[in-house]
Structure formats: C-alpha cells, structure tokens
mmCIF file of C-alpha atoms in Angstrom:
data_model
loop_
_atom_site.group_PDB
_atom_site.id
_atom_site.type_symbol
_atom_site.label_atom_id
_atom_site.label_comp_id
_atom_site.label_asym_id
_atom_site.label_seq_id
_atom_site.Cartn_x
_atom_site.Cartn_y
_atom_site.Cartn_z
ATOM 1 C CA UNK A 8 19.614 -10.253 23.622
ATOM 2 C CA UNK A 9 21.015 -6.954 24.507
ATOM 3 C CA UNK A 10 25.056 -7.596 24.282
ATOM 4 C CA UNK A 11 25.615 -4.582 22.359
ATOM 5 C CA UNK A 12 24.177 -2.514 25.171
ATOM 6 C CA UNK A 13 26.121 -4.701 28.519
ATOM 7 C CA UNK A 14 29.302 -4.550 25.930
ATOM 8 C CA UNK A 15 29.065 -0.701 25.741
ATOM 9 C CA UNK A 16 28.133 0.122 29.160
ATOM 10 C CA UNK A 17 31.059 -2.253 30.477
ATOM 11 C CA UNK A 18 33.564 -0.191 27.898
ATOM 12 C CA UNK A 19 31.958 3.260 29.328
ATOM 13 C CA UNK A 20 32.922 2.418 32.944
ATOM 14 C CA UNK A 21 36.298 1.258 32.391
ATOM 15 C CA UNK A 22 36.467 4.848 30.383
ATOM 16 C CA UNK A 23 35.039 6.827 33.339
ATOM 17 C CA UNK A 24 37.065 4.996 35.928
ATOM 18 C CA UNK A 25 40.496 4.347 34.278
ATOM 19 C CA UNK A 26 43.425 6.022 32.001
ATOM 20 C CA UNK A 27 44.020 4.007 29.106
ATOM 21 C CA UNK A 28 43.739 3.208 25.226
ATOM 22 C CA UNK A 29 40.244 1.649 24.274
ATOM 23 C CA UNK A 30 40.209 0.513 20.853
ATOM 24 C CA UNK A 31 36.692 -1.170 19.655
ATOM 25 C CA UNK A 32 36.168 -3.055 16.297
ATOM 26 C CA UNK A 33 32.366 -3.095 15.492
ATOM 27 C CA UNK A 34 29.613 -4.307 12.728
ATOM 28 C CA UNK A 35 28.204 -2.003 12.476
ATOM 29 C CA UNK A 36 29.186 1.065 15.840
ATOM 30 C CA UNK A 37 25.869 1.309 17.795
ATOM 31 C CA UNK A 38 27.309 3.756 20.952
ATOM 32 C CA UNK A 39 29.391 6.178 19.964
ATOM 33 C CA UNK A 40 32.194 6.709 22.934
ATOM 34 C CA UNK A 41 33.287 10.182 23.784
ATOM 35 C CA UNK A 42 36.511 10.037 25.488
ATOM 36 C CA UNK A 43 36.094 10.694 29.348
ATOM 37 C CA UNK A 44 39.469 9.316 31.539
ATOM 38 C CA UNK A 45 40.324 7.070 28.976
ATOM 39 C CA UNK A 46 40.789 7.895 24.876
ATOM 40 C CA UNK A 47 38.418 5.796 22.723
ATOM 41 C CA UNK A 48 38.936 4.978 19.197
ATOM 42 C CA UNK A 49 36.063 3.537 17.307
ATOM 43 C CA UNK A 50 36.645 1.239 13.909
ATOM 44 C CA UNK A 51 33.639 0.072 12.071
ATOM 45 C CA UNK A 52 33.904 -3.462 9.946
ATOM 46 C CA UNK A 53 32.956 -2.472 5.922
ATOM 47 C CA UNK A 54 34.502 1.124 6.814
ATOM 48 C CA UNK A 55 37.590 1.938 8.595
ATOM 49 C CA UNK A 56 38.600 -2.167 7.965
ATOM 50 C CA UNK A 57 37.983 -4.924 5.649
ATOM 51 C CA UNK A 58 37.330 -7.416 8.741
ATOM 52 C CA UNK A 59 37.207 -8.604 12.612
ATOM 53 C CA UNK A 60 40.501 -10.346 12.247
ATOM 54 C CA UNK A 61 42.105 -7.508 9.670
ATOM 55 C CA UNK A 62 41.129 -4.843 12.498
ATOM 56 C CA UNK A 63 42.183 -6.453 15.124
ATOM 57 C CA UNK A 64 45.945 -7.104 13.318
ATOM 58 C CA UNK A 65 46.097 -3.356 12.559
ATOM 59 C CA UNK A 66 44.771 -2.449 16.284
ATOM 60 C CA UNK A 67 47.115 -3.890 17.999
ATOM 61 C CA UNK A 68 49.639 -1.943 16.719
ATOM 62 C CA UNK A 69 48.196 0.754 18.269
ATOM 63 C CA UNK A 70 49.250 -0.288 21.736
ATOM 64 C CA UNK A 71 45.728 -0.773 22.808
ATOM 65 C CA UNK A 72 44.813 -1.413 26.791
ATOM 66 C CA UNK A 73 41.585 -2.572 26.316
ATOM 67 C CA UNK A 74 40.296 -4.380 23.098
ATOM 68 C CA UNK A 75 36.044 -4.764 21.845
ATOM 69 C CA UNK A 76 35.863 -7.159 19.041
ATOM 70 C CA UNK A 77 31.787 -6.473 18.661
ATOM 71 C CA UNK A 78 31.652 -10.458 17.582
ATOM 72 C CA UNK A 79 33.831 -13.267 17.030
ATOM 73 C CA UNK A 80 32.402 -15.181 14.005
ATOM 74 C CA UNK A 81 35.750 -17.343 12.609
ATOM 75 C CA UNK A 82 38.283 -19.536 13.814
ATOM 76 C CA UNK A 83 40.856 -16.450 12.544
ATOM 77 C CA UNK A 84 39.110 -13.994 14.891
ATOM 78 C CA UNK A 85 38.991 -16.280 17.600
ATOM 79 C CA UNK A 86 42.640 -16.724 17.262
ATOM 80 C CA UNK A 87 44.315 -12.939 17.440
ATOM 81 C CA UNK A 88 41.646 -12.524 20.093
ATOM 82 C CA UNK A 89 43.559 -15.008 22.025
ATOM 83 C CA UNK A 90 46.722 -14.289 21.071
ATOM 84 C CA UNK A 91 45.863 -10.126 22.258
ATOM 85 C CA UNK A 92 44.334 -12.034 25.586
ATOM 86 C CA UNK A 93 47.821 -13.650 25.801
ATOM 87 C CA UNK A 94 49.741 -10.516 25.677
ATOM 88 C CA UNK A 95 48.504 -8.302 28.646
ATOM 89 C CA UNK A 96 44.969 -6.950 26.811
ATOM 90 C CA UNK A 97 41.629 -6.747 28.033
ATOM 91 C CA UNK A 98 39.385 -8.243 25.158
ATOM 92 C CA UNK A 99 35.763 -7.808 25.012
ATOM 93 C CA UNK A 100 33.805 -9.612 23.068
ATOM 94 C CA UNK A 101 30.609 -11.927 21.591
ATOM 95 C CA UNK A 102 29.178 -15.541 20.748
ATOM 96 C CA UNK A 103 26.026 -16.461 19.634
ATOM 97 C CA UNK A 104 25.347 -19.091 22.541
ATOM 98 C CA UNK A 105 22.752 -19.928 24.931
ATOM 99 C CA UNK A 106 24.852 -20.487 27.721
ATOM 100 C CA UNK A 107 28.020 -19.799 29.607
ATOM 101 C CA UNK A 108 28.719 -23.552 28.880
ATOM 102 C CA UNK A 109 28.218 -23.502 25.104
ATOM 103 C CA UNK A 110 30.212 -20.245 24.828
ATOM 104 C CA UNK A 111 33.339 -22.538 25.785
ATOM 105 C CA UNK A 112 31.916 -25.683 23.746
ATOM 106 C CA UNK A 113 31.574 -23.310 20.340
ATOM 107 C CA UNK A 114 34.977 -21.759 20.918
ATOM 108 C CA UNK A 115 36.639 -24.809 21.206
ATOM 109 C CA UNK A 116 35.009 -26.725 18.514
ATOM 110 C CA UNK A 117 35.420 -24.076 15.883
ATOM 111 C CA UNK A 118 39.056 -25.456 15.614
ATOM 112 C CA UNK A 119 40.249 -28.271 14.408
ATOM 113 C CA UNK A 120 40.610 -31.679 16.079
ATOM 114 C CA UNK A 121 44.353 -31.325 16.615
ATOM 115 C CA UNK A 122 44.455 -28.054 17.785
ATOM 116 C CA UNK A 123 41.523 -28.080 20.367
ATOM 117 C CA UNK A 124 43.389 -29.360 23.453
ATOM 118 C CA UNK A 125 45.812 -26.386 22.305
ATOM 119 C CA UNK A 126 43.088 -24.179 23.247
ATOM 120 C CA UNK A 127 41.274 -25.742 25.549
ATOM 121 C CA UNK A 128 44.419 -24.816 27.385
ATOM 122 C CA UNK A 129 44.921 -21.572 26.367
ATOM 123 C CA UNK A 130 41.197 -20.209 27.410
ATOM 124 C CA UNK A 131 42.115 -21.819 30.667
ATOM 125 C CA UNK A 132 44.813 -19.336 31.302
ATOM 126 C CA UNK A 133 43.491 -15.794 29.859
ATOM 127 C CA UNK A 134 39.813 -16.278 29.890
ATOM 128 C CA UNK A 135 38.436 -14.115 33.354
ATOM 129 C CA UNK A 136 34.551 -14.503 32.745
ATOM 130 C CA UNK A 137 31.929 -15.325 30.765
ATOM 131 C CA UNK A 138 28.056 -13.622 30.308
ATOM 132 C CA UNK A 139 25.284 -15.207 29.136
ATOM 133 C CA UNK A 140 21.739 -13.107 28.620
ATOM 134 C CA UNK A 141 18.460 -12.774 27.777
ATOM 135 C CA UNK A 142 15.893 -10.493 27.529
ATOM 136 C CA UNK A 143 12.964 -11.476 29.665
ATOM 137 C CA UNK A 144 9.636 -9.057 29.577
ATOM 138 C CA UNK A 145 8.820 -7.335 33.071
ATOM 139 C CA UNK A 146 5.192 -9.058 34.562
ATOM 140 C CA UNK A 147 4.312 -5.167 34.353
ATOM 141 C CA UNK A 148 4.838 -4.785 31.001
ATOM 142 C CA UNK A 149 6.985 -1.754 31.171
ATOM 143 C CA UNK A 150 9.627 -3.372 28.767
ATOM 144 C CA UNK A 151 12.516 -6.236 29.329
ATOM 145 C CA UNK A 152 14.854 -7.272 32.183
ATOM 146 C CA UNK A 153 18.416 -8.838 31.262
ATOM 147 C CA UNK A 154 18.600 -12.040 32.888
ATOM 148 C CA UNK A 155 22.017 -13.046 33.307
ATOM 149 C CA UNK A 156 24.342 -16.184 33.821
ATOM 150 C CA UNK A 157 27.865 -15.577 35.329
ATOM 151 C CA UNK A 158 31.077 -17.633 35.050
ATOM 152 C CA UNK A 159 34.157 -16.328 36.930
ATOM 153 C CA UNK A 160 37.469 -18.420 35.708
ATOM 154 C CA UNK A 161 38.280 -19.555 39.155
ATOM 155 C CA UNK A 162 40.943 -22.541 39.871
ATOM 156 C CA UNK A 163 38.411 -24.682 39.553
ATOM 157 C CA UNK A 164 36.372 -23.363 36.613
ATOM 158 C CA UNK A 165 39.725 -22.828 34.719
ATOM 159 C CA UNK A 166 40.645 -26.367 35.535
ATOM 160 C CA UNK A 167 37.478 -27.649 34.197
ATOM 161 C CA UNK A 168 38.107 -25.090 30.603
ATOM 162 C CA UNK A 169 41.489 -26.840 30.565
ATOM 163 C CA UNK A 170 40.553 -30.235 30.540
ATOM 164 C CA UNK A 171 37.585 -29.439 27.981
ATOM 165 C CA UNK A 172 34.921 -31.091 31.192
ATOM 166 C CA UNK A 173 32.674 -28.175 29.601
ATOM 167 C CA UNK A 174 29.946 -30.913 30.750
ATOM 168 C CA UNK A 175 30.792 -29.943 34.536
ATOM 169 C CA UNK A 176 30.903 -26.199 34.319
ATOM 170 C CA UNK A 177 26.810 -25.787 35.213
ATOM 171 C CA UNK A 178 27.471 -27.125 38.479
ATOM 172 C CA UNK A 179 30.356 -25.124 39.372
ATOM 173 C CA UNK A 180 28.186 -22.239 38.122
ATOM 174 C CA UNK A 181 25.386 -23.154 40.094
ATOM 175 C CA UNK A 182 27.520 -23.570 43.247
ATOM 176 C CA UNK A 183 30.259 -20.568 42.813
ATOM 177 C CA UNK A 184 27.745 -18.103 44.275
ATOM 178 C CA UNK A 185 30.593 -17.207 46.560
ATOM 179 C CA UNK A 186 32.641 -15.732 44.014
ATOM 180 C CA UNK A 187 29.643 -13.835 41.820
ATOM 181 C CA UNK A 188 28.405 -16.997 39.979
ATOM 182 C CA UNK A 189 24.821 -17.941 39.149
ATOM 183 C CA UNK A 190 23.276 -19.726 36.891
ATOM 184 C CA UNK A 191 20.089 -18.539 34.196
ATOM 185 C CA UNK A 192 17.968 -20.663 36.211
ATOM 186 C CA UNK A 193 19.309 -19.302 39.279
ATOM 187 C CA UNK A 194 18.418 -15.487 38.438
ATOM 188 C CA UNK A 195 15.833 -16.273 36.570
ATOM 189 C CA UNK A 196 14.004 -17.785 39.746
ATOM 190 C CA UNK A 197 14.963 -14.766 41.732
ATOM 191 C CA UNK A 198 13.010 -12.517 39.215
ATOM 192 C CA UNK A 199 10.160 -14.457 39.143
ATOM 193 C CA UNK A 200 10.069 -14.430 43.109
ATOM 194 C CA UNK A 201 10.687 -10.879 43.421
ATOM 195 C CA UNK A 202 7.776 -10.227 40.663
ATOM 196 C CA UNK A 203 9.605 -9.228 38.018
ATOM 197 C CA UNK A 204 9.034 -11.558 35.799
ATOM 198 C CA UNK A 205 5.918 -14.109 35.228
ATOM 199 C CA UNK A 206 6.410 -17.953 35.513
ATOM 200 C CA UNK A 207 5.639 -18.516 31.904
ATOM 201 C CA UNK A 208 8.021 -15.939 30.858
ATOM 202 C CA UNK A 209 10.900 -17.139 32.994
ATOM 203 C CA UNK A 210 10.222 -20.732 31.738
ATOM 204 C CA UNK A 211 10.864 -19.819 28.272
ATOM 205 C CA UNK A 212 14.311 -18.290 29.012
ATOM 206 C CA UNK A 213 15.201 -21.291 31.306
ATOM 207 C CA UNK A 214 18.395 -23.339 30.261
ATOM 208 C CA UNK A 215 16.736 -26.033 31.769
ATOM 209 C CA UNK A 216 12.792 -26.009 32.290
ATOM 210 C CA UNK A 217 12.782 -29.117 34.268
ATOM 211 C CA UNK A 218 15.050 -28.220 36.749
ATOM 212 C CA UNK A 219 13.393 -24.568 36.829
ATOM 213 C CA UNK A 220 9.919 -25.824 37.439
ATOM 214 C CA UNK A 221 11.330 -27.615 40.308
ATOM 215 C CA UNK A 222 12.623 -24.483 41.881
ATOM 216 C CA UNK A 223 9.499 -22.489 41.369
ATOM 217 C CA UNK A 224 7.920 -25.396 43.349
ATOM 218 C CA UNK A 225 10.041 -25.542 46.440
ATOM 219 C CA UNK A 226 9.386 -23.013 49.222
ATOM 220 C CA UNK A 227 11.492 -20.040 49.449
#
C-alpha cells in the first residue's frame, strides 16, 4: 500500500527542514537516508538488532529526536513505542489496517482486557495523527495514486481515543475537514471526479461502498 515510501519521504523532510537525531528501526531498510540538516542513523531488524522492541530499547539510549519503527507487530513493540511517545519523541510508525478507525481498534485490542482502558488513555494523550492508504490505479493507466484517509488527534478525536468510542471516529473524520481530515471515501470521490481514478476502481478501495456509491450519485 505504499507506507514504506509516505514513511520515508515524511523522515526525508523532517531531515531537510530540521536539526536533529533520526534514528529508524527497519525490516528490512528500503531508502537509504543520507544525512542533510539532520544526522540519520539506519538499524536493520536480523542485522544491526535482534528485534523491533530490542532496537528500539537500545535506540533510545541514543537520545534520539525522531524515532521510525518500520512496523509495530507485538504488544512489546507497541508498548516502548508509547512509552518513547510519552517522553518528548516523534515516533513513526505502521499497522496493517484498513482504516484510520481500525488502526486505534488493533492497537488497543492487542492488550489485554485489564490494561486496555490504560491505553486507550494513553494514545489519547501522545497520539497526533493517523494515515490510512491505498494504492488506487490512475483511469490513464500510467501507474497508482495513494488515496489517503487523515485523522488529526483534535480535542474531540482524542476524547473519542480516550473513551475507546473508536465506533464514532468516521464521523469526526468525515466532518474535521477544517482541521486536514477526510475520510477514504471522501478522497476517493474527489479522484474519481477529477478523473483520476475510474468508478470501479475507487469502489474497490472504498471503506464503505454503499455510502460511496451514494456520493458518486449526488451532483457535485
């Protein structure tokens, strides 16, 4: 779905732009960073560390600013992610989900029962954002477009996170425009109208066909 890619190119402007310590964990590298304003250290899983959660112990050590974890695939992971979140990093990193929604929902439910409100409440207060993509073909064949679902942790979305009302974050997607939001549906409708994308193809990415087809449908 192309998160390697949006991953590295979000790590290469925060190394053009700004002076600090990038540190990136990854299974295996796929961009190798030069360091540009920022220094860049690169530590492959199987190579430079036994594990996620092992190189993420030993990284921050290393006084890191900014923190890539190329996937978060245990409860341990999940955990010193957090904890780095907690203490002033910027961490980077991936779920297999479909959805902004389901990122939260698999996050939470990795843990166990008595320790999900514990979390729940935790994500609240360091989580910033959330992507969701897919690769859609272009109607002109030329390749794939990333179609993209945002969630910004505003008040409200953080309130929702807190309370685990994971239910209710598609509408406050759908409706936080204002603040960068949008839903799949929601930029997967502006491909299609723009002629990016075909109908069929941007039905098959929807997160919901039903409602999609009804957007297609209405006027502009």
């Amino acid at each position: 779905s192309g998160k390697s890619t949006t991953l590295a190119a979000m790590i290469n402007q925060i190394n053009e732009s700004r002076r600090c310590n990038i540190v990136t964990i990854e299974d295996p590298i796929e961009f190798v960073h030069q360091d540009k304003q920022s220094i860049v250290s690169q530590r492959e899983v199987g190579l430079d560390t036994e594990s996620f959660t092992a190189g993420l112990k030993y990284v921050l050590r290393q006084a890191p600013d900014v923190i890539l974890i190329g996937e978060m695939r245990d409860v341990e992971t999940m955990n010193v992610a957090l904890q780095a979140s907690e203490t002033g990093h910027l961490v980077f990193s991936t779920v297999h989900t479909p959805s902004c929604a389901e990122t939260l929902d698999r996050i939470v439910n990795m843990f166990p029962p008595h320790d999900k409100p514990m979390v729940a409440m935790r994500l609240s207060v360091s989580l910033r954002g959330v992507v969701s993509q897919k690769l859609v073909p272009r109607a002109d064949g030329t390749g794939r477009v990333a179609a993209v679902e945002v969630m910004i942790c505003t008040p409200t979305v953080s309130k929702l996170i807190e309370e685990a009302r994971f239910g209710q974050l598609y509408q406050a997607i759908a409706e936080g425009g204002y603040w960068g939001m949008q839903t799949m549906n929601q930029c997967l409708l502006r491909y299609y109208r723009a002629g990016l994308i075909t109908e069929e193809d941007a039905l098959a990415a929807a997160g919901n066909i039903t409602e999609l087809r009804q957007l297609i449908r209405r006027p502009a």
